[in-house]
Short mmCIF file of C-alpha atoms in Angstrom, two decimals:
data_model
loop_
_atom_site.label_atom_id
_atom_site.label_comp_id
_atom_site.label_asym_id
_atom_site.label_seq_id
_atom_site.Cartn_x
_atom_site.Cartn_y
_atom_site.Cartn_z
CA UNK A 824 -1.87 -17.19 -19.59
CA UNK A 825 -3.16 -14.12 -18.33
CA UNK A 826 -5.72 -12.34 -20.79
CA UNK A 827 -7.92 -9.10 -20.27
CA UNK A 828 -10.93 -7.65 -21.49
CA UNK A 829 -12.25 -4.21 -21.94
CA UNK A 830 -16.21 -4.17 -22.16
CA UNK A 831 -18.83 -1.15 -21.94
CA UNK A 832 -20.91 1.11 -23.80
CA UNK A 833 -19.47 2.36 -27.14
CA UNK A 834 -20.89 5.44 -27.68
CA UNK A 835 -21.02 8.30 -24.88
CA UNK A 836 -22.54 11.64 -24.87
CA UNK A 837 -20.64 14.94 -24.59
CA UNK A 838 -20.78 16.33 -21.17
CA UNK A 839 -21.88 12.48 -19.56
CA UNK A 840 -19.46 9.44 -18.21
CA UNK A 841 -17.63 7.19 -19.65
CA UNK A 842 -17.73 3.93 -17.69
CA UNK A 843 -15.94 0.64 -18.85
CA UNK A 844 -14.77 -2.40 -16.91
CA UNK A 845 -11.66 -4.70 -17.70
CA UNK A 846 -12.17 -8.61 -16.36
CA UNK A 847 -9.02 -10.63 -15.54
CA UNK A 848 -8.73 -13.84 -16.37
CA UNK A 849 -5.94 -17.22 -15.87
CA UNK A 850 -4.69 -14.98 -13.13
CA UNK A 851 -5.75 -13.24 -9.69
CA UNK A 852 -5.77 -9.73 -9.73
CA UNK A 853 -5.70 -9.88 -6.07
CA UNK A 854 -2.07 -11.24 -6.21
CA UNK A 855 -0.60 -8.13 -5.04
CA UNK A 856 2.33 -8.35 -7.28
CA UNK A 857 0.88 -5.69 -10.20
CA UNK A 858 -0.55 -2.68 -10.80
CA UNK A 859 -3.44 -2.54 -13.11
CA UNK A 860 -3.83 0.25 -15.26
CA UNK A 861 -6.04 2.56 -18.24
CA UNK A 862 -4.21 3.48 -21.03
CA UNK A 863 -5.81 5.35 -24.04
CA UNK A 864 -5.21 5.91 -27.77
CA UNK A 865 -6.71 8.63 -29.96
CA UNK A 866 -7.22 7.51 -33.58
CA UNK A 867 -4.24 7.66 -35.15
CA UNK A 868 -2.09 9.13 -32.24
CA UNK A 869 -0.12 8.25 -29.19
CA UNK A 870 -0.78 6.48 -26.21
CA UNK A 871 -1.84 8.02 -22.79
CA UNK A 872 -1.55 6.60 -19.39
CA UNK A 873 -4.88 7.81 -17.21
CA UNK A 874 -4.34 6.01 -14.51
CA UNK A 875 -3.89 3.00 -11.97
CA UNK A 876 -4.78 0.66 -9.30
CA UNK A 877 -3.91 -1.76 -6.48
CA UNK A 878 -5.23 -4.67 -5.20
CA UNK A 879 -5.65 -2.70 -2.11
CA UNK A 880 -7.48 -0.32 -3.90
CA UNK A 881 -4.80 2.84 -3.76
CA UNK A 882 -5.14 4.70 -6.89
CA UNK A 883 -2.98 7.03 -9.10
CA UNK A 884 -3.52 9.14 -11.86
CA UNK A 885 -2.25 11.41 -14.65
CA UNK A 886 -2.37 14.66 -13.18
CA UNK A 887 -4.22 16.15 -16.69
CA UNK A 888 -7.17 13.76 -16.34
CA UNK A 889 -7.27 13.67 -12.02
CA UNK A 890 -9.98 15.47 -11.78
CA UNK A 891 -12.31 13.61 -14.06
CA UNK A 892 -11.00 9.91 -13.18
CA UNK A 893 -11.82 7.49 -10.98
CA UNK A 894 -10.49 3.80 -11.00
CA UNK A 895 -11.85 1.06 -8.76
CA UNK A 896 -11.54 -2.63 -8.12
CA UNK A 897 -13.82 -5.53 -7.46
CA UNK A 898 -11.62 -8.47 -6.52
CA UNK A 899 -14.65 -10.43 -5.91
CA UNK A 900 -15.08 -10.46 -9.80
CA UNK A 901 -11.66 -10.19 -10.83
CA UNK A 902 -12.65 -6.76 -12.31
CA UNK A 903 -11.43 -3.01 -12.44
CA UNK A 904 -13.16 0.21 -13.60
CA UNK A 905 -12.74 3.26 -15.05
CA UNK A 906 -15.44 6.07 -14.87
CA UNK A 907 -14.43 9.65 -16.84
CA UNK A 908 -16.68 12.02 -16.03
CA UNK A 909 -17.33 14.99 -18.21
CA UNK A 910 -16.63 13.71 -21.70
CA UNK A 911 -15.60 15.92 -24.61
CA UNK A 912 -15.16 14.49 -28.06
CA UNK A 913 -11.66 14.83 -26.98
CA UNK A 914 -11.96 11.33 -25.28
CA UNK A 915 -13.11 9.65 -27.95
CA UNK A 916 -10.39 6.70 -28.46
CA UNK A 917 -9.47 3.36 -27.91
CA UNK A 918 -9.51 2.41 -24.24
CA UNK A 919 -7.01 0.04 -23.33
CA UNK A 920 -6.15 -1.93 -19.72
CA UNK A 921 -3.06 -3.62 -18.79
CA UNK A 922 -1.14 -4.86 -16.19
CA UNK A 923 2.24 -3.39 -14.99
CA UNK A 924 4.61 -5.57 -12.50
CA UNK A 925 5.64 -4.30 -9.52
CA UNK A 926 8.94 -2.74 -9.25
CA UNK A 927 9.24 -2.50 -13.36
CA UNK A 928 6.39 -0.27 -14.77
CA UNK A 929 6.28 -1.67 -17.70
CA UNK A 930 2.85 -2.84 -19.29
CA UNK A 931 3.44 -6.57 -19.84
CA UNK A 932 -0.42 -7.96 -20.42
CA UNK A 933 -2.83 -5.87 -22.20
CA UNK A 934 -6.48 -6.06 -23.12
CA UNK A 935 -7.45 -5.61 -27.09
CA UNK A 936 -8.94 -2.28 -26.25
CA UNK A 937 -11.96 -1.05 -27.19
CA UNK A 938 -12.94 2.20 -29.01
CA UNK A 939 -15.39 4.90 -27.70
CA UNK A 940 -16.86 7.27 -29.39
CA UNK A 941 -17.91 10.58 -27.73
CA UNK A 942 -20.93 12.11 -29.96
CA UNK A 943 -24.58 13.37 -29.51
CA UNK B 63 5.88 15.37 -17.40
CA UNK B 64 8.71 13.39 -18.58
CA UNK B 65 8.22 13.80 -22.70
CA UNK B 66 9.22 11.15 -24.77
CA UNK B 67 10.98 11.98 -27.84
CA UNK B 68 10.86 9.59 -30.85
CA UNK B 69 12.90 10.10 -33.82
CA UNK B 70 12.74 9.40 -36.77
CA UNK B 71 8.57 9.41 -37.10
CA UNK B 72 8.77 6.99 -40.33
CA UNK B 73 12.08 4.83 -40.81
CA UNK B 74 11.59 2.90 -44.21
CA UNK B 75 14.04 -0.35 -44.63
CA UNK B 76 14.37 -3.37 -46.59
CA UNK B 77 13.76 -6.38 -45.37
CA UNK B 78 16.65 -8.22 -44.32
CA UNK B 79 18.06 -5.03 -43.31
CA UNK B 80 19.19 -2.98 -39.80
CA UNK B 81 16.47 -0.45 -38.16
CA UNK B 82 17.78 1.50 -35.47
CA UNK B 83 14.71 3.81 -33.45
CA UNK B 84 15.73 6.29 -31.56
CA UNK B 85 13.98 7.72 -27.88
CA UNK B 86 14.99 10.66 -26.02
CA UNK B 87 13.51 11.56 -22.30
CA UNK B 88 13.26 15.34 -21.57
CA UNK B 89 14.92 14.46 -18.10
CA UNK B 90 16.84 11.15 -17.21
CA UNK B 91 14.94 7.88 -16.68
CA UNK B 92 17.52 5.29 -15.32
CA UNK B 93 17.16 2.69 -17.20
CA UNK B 94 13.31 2.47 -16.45
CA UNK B 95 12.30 2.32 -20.09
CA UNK B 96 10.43 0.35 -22.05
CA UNK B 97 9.33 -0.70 -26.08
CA UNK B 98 6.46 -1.41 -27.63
CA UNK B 99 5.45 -2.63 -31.15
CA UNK B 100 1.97 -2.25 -32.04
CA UNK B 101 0.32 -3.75 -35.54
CA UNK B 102 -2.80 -1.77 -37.02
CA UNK B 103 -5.80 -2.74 -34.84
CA UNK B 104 -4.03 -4.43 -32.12
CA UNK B 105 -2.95 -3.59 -28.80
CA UNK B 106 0.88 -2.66 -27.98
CA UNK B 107 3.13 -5.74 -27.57
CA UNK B 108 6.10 -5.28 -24.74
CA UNK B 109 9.02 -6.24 -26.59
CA UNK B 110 12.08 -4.53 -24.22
CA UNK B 111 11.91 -3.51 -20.17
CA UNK B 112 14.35 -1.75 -18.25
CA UNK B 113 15.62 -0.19 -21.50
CA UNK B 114 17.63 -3.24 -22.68
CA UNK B 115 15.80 -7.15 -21.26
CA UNK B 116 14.08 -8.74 -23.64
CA UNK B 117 10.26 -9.39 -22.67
CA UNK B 118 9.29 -13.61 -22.98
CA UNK B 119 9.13 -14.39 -26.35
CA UNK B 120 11.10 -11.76 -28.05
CA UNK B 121 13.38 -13.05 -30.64
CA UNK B 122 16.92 -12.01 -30.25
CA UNK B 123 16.96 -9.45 -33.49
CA UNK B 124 15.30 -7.46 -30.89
CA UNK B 125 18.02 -5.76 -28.84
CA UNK B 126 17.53 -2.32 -26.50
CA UNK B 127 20.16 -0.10 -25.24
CA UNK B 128 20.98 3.34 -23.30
CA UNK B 129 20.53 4.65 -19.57
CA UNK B 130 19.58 8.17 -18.85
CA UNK B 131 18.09 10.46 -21.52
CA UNK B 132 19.19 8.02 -24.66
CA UNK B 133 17.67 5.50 -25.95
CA UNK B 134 17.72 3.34 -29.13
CA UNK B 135 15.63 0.15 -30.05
CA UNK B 136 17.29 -2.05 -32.69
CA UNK B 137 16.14 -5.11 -34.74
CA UNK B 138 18.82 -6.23 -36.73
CA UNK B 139 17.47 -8.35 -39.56
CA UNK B 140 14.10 -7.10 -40.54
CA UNK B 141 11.46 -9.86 -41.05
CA UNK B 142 8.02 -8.88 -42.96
CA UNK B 143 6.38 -9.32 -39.11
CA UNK B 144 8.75 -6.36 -37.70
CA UNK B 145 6.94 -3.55 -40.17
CA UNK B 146 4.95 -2.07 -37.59
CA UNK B 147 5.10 1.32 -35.04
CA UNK B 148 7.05 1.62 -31.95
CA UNK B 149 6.83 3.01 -28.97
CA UNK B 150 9.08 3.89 -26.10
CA UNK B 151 7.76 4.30 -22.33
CA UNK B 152 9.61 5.45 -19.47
CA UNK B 153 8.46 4.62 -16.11
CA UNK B 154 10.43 6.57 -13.77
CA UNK B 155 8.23 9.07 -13.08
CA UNK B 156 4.68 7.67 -13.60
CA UNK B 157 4.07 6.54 -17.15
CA UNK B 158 4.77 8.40 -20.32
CA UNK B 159 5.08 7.35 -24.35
CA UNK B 160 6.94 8.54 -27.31
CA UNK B 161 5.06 9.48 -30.45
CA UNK B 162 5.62 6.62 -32.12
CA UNK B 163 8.17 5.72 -34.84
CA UNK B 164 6.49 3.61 -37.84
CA UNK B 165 8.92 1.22 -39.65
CA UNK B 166 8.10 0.82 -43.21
CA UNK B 167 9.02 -1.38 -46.05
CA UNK B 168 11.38 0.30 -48.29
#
């Protein structure tokens, strides 16, 4: 059974980055067969899709975050990232990963998410 | 942007009962669309993929139908588990969700 994890500070200042990590485990993220991806949710709102990675390392992301993302992977640790640069309290939310198959797009696996809090 | 319509935002039924969600996409999707149901304080739960399989593990009161632009999510016998929100996602285009519809015990 596949299961990840979301882990990093909780609390960011305005204008600094927002770094958290997601760990994979009962599976290899270097399997080639998914995407791995952010995902975010506002309190009490929707969900947004920031963006997404291979195994390879190719990246995508939502064009209205682009220029402040950046999503990496260590398959040595069985790991991806996710740095947002520039915080607003805007970006405070829940910060979700998740895994999307090949082919299909949809999000199959998810991690619990975990909130963070943009404030001085 | 594809955007993901949801209607209605709050459906209230009885248990026991039909629910019928609705999703529209501002420009067709195929059938790449997906549904979500996500409980307070808990991540989203895949319960329907290309707008009408059933994810592993999805009871069969879960059924998903439409191509295009339309889309509806239906559970036909509610059980006190099934009160929760639901999202639609279309993945034709990159990734994009609907509001959210919460179901609600009448």
């Amino acid at each position: 059974q596949v299961q990840l994890q979301e882990s990093g500070p909780g609390l960011v200042k305005p204008s600094q980055t927002l770094s958290l990590t997601c760990t994979v485990s009962g599976g290899s993220i270097s399997s080639g067969s998914y995407y791995w991806s952010w995902i975010r949710q506002p309190a009490g709102k929707g969900l947004e899709w920031i963006g997404r990675i291979y195994t390879s390392g190719s990246t995508n992301y939502n064009p209205s975050l682009k220029s402040r993302v950046t999503i990496s992977v260590d398959t040595s640790k069985n790991q991806f990232s996710l740095k947002l640069s520039s915080v607003t309290a805007a970006d405070t939310a829940v910060y979700y990963c998740a895994r999307a198959p090949l082919g299909i797009g949809d999000f199959d696996y998810w991690g619990q998410g975990t909130l963070v809090t943009v404030s001085s | 942007e594809i955007v993901m319509t949801q209607s209605p935002a709050t459906l209230s039924v009885s248990p026991g009962e039909r629910a019928t969600l609705s999703c529209r996409a501002s420009q067709s999707v195929s059938s790449n669309l997906a549904w979500y149901q996500q409980k307070p304080g808990q991540a989203p739960r895949l319960l329907i993929y290309g707008a009408s399989t059933r994810a592993t593990g999805i009871p069969a009161r879960f059924s998903g139908s439409g191509s295009g632009t339309e889309f509806t999510l239906t559970i036909s016998s509610l059980q006190s588990e099934d009160f929760a929100v639901y999202y639609c996602q279309q993945y034709n285009n990159w990734y994009t969700f609907g509001q959210g519809t919460k179901l609600e015990i009448k």
